[in-house]
Short mmCIF file of C-alpha atoms in Angstrom, two decimals:
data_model
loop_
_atom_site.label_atom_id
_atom_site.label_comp_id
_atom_site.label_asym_id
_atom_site.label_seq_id
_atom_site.Cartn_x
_atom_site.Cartn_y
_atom_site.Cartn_z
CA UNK A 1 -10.22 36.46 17.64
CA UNK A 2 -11.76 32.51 17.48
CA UNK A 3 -13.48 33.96 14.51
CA UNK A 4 -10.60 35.28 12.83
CA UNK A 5 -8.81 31.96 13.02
CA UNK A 6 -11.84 30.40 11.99
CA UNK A 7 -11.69 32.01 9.00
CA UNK A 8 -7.59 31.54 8.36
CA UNK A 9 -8.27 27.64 9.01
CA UNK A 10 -11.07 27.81 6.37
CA UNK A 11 -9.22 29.80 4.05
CA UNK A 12 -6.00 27.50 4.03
CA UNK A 13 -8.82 24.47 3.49
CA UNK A 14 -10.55 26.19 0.77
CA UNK A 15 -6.36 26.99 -0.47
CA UNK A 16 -5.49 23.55 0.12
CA UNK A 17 -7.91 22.09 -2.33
CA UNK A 18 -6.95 23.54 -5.53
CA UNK A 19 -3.15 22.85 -4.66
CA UNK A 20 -4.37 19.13 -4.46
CA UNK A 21 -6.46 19.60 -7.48
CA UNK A 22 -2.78 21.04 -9.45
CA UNK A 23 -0.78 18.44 -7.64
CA UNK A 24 -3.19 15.63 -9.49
CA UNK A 25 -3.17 17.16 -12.85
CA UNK A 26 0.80 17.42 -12.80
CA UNK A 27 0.49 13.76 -11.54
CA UNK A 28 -1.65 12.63 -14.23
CA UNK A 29 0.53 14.92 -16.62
CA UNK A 30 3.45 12.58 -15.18
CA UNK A 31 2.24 9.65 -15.85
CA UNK A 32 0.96 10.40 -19.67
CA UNK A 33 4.45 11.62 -20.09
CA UNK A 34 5.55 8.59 -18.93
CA UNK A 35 3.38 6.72 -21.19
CA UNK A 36 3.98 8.24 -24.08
CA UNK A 37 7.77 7.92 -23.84
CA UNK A 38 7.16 4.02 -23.19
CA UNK A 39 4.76 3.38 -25.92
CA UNK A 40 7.36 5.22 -28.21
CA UNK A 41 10.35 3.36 -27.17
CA UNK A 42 8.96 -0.18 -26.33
CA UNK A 43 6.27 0.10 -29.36
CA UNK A 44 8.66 -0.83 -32.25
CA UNK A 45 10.06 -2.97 -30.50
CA UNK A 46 7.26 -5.19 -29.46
CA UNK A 47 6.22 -5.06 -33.46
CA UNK A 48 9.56 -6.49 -34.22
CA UNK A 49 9.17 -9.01 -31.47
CA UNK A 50 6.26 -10.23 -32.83
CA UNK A 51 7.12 -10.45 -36.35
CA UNK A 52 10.16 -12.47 -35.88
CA UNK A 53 8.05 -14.60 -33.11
CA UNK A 54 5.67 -15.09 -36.73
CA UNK A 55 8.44 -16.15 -38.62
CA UNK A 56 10.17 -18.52 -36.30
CA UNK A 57 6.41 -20.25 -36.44
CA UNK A 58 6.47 -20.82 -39.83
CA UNK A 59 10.28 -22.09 -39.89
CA UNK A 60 9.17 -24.53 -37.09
CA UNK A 61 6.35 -25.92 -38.74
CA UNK A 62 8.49 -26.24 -42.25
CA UNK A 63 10.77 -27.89 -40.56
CA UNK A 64 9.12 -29.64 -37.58
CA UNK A 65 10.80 -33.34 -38.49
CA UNK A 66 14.59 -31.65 -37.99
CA UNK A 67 13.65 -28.70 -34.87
CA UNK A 68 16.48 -26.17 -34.37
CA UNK A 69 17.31 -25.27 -31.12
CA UNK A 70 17.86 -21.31 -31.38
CA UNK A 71 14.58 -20.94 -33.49
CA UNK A 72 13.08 -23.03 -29.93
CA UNK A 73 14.75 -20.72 -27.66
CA UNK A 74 13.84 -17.61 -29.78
CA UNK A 75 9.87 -18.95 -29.49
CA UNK A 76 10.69 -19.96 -25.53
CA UNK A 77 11.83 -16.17 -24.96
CA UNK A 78 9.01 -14.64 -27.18
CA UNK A 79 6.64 -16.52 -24.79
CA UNK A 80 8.48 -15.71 -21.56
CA UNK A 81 7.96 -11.91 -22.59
CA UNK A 82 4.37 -11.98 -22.71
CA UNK A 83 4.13 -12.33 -27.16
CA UNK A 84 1.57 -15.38 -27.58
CA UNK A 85 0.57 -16.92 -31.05
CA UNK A 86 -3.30 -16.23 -32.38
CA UNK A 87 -3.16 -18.05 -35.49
CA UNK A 88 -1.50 -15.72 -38.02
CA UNK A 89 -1.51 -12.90 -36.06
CA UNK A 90 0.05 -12.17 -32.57
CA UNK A 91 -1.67 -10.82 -29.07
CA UNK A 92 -0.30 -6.92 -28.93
CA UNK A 93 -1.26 -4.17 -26.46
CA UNK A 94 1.35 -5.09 -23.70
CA UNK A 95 3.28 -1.78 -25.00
CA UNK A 96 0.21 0.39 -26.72
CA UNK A 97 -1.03 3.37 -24.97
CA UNK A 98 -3.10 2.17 -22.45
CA UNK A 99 -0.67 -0.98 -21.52
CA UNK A 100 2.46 2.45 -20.96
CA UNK A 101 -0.08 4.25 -18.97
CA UNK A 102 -0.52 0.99 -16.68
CA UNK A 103 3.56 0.23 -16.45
CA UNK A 104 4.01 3.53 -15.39
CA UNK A 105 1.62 3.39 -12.50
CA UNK A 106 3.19 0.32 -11.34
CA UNK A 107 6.95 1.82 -11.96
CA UNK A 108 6.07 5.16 -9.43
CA UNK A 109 3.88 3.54 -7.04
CA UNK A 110 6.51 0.88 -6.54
CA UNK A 111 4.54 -1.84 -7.12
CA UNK A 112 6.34 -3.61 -9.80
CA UNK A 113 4.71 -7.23 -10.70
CA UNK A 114 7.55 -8.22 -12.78
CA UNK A 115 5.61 -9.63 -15.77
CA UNK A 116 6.51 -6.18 -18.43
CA UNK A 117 9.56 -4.70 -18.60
CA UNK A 118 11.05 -2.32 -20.86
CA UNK A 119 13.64 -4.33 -23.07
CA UNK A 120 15.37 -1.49 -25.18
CA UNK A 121 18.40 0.40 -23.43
CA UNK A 122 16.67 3.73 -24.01
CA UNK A 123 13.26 3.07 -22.50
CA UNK A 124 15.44 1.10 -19.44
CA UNK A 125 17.31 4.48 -18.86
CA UNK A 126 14.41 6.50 -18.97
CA UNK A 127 12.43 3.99 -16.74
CA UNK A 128 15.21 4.62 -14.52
CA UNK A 129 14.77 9.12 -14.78
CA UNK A 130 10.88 8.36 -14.84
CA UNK A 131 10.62 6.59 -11.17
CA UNK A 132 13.31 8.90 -9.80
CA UNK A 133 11.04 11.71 -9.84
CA UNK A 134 7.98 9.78 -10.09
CA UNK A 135 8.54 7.79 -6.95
CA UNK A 136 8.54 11.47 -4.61
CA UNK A 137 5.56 12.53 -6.70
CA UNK A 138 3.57 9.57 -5.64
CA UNK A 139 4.13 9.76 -2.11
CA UNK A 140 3.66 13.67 -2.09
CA UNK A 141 -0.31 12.72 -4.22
CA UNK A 142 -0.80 9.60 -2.00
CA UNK A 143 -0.15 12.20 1.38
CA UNK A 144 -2.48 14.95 0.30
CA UNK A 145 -5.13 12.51 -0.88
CA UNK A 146 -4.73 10.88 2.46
CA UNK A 147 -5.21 14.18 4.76
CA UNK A 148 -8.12 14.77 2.41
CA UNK A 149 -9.86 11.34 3.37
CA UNK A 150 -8.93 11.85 7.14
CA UNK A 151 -10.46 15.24 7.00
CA UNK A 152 -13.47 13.51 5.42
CA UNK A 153 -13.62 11.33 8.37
CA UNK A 154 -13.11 14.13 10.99
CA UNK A 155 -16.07 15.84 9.52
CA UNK A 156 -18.03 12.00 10.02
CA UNK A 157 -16.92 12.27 13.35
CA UNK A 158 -18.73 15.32 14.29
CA UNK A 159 -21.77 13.89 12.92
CA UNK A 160 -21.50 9.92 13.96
CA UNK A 161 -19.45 10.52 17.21
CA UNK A 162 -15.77 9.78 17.81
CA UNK A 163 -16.95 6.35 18.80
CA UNK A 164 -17.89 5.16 14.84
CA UNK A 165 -15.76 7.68 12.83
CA UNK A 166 -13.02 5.24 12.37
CA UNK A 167 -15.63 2.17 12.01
CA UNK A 168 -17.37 4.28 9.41
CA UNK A 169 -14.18 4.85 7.17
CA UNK A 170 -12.50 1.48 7.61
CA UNK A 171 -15.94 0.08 6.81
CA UNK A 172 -16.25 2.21 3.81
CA UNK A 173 -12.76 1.52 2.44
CA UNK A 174 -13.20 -1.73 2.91
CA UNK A 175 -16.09 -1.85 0.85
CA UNK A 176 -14.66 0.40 -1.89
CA UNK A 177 -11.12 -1.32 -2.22
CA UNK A 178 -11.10 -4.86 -0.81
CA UNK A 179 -14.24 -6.27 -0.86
CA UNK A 180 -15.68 -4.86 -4.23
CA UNK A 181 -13.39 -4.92 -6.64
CA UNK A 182 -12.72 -8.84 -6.43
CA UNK A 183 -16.57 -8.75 -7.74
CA UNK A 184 -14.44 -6.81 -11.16
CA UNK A 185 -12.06 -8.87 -11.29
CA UNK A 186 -14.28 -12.02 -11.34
CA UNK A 187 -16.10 -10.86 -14.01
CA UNK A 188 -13.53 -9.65 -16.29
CA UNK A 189 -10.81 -11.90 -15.29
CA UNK A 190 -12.60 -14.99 -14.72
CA UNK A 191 -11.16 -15.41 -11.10
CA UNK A 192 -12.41 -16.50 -8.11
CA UNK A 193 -13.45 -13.71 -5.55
CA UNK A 194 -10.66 -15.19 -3.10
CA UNK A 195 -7.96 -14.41 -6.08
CA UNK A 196 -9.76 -10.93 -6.87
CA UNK A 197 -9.36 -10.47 -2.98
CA UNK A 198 -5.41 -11.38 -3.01
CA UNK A 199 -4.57 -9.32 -6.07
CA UNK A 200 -6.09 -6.54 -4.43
CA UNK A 201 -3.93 -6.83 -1.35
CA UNK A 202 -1.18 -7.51 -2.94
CA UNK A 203 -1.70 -4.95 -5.02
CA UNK A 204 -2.79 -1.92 -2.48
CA UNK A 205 0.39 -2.77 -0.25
CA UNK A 206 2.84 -2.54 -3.29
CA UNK A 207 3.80 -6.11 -2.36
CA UNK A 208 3.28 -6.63 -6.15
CA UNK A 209 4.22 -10.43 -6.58
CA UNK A 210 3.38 -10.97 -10.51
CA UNK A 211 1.09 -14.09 -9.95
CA UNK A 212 -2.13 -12.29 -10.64
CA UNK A 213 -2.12 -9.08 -12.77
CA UNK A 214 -5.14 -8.00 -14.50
CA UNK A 215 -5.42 -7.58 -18.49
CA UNK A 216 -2.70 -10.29 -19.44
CA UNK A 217 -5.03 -13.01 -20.69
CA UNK A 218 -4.50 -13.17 -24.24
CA UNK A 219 -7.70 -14.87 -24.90
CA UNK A 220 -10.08 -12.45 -23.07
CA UNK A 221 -10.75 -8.86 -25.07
CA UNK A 222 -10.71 -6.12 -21.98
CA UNK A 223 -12.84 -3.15 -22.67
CA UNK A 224 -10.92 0.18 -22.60
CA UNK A 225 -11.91 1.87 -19.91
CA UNK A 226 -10.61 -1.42 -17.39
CA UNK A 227 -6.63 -0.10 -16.84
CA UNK A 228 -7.75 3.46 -16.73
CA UNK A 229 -10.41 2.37 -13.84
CA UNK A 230 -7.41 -0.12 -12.00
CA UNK A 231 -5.36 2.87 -12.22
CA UNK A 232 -7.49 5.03 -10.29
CA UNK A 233 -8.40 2.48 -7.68
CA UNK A 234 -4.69 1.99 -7.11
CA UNK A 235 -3.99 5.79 -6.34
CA UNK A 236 -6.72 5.75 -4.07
CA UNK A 237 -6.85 2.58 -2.25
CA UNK A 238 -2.52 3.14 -1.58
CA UNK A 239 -3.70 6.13 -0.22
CA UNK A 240 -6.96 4.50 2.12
CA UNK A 241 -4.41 1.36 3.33
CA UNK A 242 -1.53 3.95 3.90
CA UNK A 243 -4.04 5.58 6.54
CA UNK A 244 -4.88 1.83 7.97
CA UNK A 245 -1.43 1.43 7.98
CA UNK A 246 -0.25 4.53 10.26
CA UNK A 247 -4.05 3.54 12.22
CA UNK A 248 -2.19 0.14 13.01
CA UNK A 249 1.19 1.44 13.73
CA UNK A 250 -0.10 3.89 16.44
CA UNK A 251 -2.19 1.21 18.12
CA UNK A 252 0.96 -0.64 18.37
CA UNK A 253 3.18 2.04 19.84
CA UNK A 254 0.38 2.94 22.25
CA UNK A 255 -0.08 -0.71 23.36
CA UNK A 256 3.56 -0.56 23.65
CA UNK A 257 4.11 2.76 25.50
CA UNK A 258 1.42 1.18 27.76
CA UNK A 259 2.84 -1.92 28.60
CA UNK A 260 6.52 -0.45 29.20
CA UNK A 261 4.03 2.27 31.80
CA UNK A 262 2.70 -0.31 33.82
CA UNK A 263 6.50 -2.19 34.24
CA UNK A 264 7.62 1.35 35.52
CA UNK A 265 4.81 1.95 37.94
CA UNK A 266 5.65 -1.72 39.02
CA UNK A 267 8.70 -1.44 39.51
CA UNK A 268 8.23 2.31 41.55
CA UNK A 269 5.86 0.52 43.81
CA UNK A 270 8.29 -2.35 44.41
CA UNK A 271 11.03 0.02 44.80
CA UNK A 272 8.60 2.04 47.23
CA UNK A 273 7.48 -1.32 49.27
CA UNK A 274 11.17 -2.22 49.99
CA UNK A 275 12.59 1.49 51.05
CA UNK A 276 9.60 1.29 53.40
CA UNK A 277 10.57 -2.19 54.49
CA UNK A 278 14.15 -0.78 55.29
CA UNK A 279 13.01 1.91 57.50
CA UNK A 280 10.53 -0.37 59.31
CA UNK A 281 13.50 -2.62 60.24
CA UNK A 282 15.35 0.47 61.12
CA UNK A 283 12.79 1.16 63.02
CA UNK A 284 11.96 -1.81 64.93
CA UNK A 285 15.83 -4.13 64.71
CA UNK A 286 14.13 -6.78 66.56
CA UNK A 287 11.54 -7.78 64.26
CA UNK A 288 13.18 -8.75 60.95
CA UNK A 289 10.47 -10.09 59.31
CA UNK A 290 8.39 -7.09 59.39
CA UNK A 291 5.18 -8.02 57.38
CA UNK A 292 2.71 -5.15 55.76
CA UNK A 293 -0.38 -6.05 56.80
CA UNK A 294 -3.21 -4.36 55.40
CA UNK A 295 -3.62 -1.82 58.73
CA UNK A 296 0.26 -0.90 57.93
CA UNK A 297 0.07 2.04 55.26
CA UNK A 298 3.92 3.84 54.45
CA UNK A 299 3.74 7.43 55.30
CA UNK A 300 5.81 8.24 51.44
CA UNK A 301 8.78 6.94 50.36
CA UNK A 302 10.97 9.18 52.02
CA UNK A 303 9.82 9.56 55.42
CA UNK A 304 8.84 7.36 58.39
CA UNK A 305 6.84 4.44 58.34
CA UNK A 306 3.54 4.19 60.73
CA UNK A 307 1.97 1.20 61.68
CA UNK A 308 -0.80 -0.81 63.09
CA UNK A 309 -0.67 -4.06 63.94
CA UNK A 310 -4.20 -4.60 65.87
#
């Protein structure tokens, strides 16, 4: 019979796998969805963006002695949007393929640094369709993927001990999602490890504050491959720090559970010492200040008291 379940645990592992394997293809289906729809709808208008941002250039420096302030403002918005000048050309790619792909893992992981934003009324109402259903999608990926690491541990465990299971993993996700990929980030970015270190963070918790966020530098050239890879670190280090996460939140309720334990069991025993305190002076009315001395033991709570006072 402990076979036979055996075997129905191993099947609905060796079941569960594919589903997790379909669940990430329709997840990475999602997202190219996404960014295809984004690079369509935010595409042309970037291009336009950055024409006008050309021609408002040239009208400045024609006319720098008499400045107009809307062609200012026009430059002041172009800049605020993420459009910089490169001599005759403008820095593009915020809205191509690969910069879609990126937005839409920040839009359904919830991160949402706040530096791109779609800026046509279509792609904002689609944004809007795209993290409805993208948002349950994430969590449902994130879930599985985190089951599968815990199961990964659980098989440590059998061969490190229950002791270093959890040492083993938090040491290993620690290497693979905090404490390497500042070392990246250095070298593409040009940051220190210390910002590397709080853009991952920041990052991993969907905290998501906008100061740091890689591939925005208009004067570095990013190979191809770098948002794809960020991407994939993202799913999978949410998924690592959502485990820490619930690791952190049991401690707490057990420390808590614990500590609200011992103030029952304290308050029982000084319950318990003064029923027995009643029923000695019940039992002897001319000694009020009955003491417990260390030869007096109460016989329950309930029943008589005996003592011994030698």
């Amino acid at each position: 019979m402990c076979r036979a379940q055996g075997d129905a645990v191993a099947g609905r592992r060796w079941w569960r796998l594919p589903g997790t394997l379909l669940l990430l293809l329709a997840y990475v289906g999602y997202l190219l969805l996404g960014s295809t729809a984004f690079w369509a709808l935010e595409g042309p208008a970037e291009r336009h963006s950055a024409q006008q941002l050309l021609q408002d250039k040239w009208e400045l420096l024609g006319n720098y002695t008499c400045l107009k302030g809307p062609a200012l403002e026009r430059l002041i918005q172009a800049y605020k949007s993420g459009l910089t000048l490169q001599g005759n050309t403008t820095s593009l790619g915020r809205w191509d393929f690969v910069g879609s792909f990126f937005f839409s893992i920040s839009a359904i992981t919830t991160i949402g640094y706040g530096n791109l934003s779609p800026n046509t009324v279509s792609a904002q109402i689609f944004c809007i369709f795209f993290a409805l259903f993208g948002i349950p999608l994430n969590l449902i990926l994130l879930n599985r993927i985190g089951h599968l690491m815990l199961s990964g541990v659980q098989r440590c465990a059998k061969r490190l001990g229950e002791k270093l299971h959890w040492t083993c993993a938090l040491v290993t996700g620690l290497l693979l999602f905090l404490l390497l990929p500042p070392f990246l980030f250095s070298v593409i970015e040009g940051w220190t490890y210390e910002e590397g270190f709080y853009y991952s963070f920041v990052t991993l918790s969907t905290i998501g504050f906008g100061d740091y966020v890689i591939g925005m530098n208009p004067d570095l050239t990013y190979p191809s491959w770098y948002k794809n890879l960020v991407s994939v670190w993202i799913l999978f280090g949410m998924a690592w720090l959502a485990l820490v996460i619930n690791l952190c939140i049991t401690l707490l309720e057990n420390s808590s559970d614990l500590c609200q334990c011992g103030k029952k069991k304290s308050k029982e025993l000084e319950q318990e010492l003064m029923d027995c305190n009643k029923n000695s002076k019940q039992i002897m009315p001319n000694q009020p200040n009955f003491l417990l001395w260390p030869g007096y033991w109460p016989s329950g709570c309930g029943g008589s008291c005996r003592y011994d006072t030698s």
